[in-house]
XYZ file of C-alpha atoms in Angstrom:
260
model
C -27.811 -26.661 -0.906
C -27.647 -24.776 2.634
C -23.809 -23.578 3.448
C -25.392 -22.178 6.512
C -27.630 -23.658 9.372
C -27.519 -21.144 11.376
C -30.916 -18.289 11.195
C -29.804 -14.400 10.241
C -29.333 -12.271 13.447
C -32.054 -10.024 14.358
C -31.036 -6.309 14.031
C -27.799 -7.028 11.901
C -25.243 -6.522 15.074
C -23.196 -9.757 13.768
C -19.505 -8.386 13.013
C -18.485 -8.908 9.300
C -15.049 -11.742 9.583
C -15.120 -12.272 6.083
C -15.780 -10.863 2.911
C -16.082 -12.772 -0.396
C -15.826 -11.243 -4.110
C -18.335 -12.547 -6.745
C -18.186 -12.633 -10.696
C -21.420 -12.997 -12.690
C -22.901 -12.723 -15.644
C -26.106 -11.526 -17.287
C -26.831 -13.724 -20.616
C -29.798 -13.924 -22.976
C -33.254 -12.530 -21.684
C -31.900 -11.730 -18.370
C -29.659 -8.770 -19.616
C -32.828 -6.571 -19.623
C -32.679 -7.355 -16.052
C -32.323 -3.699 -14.287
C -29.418 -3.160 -11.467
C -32.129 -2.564 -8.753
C -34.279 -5.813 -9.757
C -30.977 -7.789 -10.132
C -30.000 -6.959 -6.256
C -33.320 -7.588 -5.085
C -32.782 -11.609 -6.830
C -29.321 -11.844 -5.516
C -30.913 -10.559 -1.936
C -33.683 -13.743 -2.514
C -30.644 -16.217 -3.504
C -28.738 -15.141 -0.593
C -31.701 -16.097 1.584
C -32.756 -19.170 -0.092
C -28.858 -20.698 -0.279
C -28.581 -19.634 3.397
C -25.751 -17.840 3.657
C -24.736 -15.990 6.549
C -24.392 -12.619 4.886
C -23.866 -9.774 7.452
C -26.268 -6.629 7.702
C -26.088 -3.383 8.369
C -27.216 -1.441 11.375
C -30.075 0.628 12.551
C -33.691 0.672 12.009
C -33.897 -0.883 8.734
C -30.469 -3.472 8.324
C -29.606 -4.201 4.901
C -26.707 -6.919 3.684
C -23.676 -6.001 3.202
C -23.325 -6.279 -0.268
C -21.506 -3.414 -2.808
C -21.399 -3.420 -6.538
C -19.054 -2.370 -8.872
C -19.497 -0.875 -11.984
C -22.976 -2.340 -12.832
C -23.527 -3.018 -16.747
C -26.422 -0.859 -18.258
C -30.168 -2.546 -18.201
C -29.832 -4.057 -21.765
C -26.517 -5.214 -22.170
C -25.373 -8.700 -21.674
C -21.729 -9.168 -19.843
C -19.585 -12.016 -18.853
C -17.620 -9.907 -16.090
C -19.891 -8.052 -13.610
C -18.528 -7.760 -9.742
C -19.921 -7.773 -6.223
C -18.763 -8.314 -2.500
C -20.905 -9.561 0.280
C -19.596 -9.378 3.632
C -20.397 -13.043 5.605
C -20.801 -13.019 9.592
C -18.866 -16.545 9.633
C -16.394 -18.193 7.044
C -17.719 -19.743 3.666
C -15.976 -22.093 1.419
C -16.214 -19.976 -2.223
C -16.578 -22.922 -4.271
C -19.704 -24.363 -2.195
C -20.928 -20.343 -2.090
C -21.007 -20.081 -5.924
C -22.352 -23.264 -6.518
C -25.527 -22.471 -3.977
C -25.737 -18.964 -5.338
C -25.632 -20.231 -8.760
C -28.358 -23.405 -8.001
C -30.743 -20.175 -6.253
C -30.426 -17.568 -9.538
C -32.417 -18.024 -12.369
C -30.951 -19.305 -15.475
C -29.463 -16.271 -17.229
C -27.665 -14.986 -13.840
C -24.905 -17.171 -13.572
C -22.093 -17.019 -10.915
C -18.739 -17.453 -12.080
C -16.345 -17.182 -9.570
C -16.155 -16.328 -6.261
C -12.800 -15.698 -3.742
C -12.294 -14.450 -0.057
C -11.281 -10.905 -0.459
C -7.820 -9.401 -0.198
C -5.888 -6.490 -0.463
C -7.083 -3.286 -1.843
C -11.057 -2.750 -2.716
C -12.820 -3.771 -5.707
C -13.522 -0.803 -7.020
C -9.832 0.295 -7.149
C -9.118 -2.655 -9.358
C -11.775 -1.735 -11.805
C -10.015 0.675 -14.746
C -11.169 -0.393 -17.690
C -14.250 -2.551 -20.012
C -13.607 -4.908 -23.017
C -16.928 -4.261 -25.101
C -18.030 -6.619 -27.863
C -20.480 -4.535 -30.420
C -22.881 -6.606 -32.774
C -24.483 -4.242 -35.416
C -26.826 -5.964 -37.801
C -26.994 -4.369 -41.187
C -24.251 -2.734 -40.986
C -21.144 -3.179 -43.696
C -18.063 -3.417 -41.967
C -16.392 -1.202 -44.547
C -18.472 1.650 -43.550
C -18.133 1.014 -39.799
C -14.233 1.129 -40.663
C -14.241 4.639 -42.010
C -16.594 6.234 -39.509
C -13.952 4.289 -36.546
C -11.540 5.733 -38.835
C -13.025 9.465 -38.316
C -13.479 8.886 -34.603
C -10.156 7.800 -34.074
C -8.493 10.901 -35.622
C -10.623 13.249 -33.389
C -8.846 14.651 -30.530
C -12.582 15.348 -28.698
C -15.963 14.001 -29.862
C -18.488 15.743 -28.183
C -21.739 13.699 -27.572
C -24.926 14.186 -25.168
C -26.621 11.378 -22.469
C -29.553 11.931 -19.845
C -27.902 11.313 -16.164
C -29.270 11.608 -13.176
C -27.781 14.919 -12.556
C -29.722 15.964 -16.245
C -28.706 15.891 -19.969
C -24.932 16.092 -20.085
C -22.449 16.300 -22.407
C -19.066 15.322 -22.569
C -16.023 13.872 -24.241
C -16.461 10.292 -25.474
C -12.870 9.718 -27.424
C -10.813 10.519 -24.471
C -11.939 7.313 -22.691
C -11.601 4.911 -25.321
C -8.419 3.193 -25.260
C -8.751 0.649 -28.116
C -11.182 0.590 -30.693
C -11.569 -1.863 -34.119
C -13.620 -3.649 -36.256
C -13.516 -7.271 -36.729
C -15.645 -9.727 -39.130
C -18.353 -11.843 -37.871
C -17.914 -15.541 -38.405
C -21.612 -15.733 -39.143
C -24.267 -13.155 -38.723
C -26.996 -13.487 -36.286
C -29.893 -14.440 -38.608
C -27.866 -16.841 -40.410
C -28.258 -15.182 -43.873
C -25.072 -14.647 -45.718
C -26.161 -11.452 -47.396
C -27.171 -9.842 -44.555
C -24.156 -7.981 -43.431
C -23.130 -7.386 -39.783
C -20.255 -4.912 -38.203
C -18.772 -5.756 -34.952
C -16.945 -3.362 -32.917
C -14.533 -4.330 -30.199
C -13.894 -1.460 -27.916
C -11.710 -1.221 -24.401
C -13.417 1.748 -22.676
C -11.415 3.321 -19.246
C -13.713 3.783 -16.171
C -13.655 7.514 -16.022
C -16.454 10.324 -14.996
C -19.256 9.951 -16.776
C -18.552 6.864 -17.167
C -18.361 6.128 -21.320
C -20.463 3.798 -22.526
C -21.244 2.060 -25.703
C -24.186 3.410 -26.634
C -22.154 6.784 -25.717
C -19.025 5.355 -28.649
C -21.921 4.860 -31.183
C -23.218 8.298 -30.419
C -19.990 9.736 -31.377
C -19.540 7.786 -34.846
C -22.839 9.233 -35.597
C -21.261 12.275 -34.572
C -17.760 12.135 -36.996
C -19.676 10.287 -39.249
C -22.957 9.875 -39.622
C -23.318 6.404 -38.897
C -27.092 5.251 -38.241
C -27.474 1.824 -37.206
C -30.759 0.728 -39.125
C -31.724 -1.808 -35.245
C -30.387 -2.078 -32.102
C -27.366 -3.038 -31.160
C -26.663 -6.457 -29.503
C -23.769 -5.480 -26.758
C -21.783 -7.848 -24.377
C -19.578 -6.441 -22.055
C -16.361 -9.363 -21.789
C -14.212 -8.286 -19.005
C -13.441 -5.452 -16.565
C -11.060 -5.308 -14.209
C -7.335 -3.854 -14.173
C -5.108 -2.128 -17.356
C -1.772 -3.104 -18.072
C 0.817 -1.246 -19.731
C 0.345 -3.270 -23.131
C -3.694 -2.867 -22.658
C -4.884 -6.381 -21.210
C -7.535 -6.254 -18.514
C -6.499 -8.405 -15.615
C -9.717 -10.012 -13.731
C -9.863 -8.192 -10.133
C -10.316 -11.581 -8.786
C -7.000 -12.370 -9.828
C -5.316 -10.796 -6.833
C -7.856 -11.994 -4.381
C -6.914 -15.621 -5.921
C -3.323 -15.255 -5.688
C -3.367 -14.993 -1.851
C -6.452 -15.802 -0.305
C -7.679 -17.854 2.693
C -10.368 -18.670 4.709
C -11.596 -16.223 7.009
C -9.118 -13.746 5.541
C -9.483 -9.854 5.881
């Protein structure tokens, strides 16, 4: 489905009148999907659902299109965010469902809503992390959150692009427990399986998962025998009782078409 007739401007002089705010998700295979391969896709569904996404200028225009807070290559998630500015008004329903109809299974759009208020980014303060660990007992993934918990600092290293760095991965981590599987992932009864639920705060390095896990191995030597399956659930805003509130949620609230 086309949402736009008209062709993209040539050199990307076209004046941005709306902008529209996009949940997706990365599921199954497609979570190894890497940021910079997933915005080249979106760049291809953009063309092929012909919408009238604005571009930058200069010599080389690109769309106008900013991310926030991409999830790692490797991890699934059911709440990543990104805003495309549009040189002429879009309904949001009909834009998801093209956007949607021109990703491959495995990107899915969610939800999309004309932009209001205060940036994206701003509304972004905290992850809800779901943490599958195969073969490991929960008991023993109880004591070593136990012994992270207590710490005032747990110290832990990660390659960035400024080098290897280290830094404080406790301080971040608002809320962090251990729940029981209903079933584990092969299906076997005697084949135990942890899961960790963790709310992270956005902070500098940001504190990831795999960063959390580094520090139980840290306070407590936990090794998990394979990989860890990890879903990220929701980002968005922290309340004072320790919700996240979907940034969309203001945009919904108040929006209209064509608004600024």
């Amino acid at each position: 489905m086309k949402i736009s007739k008209r062709p993209q401007p040539e050199g990307g002089q076209a004046p941005v009148v709306q902008r529209v705010r996009i949940r997706y998700a990365k599921r199954g295979p497609l979570r190894f999907t890497s940021h910079r391969d997933f915005a080249r896709a979106f760049e291809r569904a953009l063309r092929r659902a012909g919408v009238p996404v604005a571009f930058s200028q200069g010599f080389t225009p690109h769309p106008k299109i900013s991310y926030a807070s991409a999830a790692p290559t490797g991890v699934a998630s059911e709440a990543e965010y990104l805003e495309i500015g549009l040189r002429e008004p879009v309904d949001p329903a009909a834009l998801r469902l093209a956007l949607d109809a021109a990703l491959s299974p495995g990107l899915d759009v969610l939800d999309a809503v004309v932009a209001t208020g205060s940036g994206l980014a701003d509304r972004i303060e905290a992850s809800r992390w779901h943490v599958e660990l195969p073969q490991v007992d929960p008991e023993v993934l109880t004591k070593a959150v136990a012994a992270f918990s207590a710490a005032e600092q747990v110290q832990v290293e990660r390659m960035t692009k400024q080098g290897r760095r280290t830094f404080d991965a406790r301080a971040a981590v608002i809320a962090i427990d251990v729940s029981a599987p209903s079933a584990t992932p092969s299906g076997a009864s005697d084949v135990p399986c942890a899961i960790l639920e963790l709310v992270v705060r956005q902070v500098t390095p940001s504190v990831r998962p795999d960063d959390v896990l580094s520090g139980l191995r840290v306070v407590a030597g936990l090794e998990p025998p394979v990989a860890p399956k990890v879903i990220r659930l929701a980002q968005g805003t922290l309340t004072a009782q320790g919700a996240i509130v979907d940034p969309l949620d203001a945009d919904r609230d108040g929006a209209t078409i064509g608004g600024r």
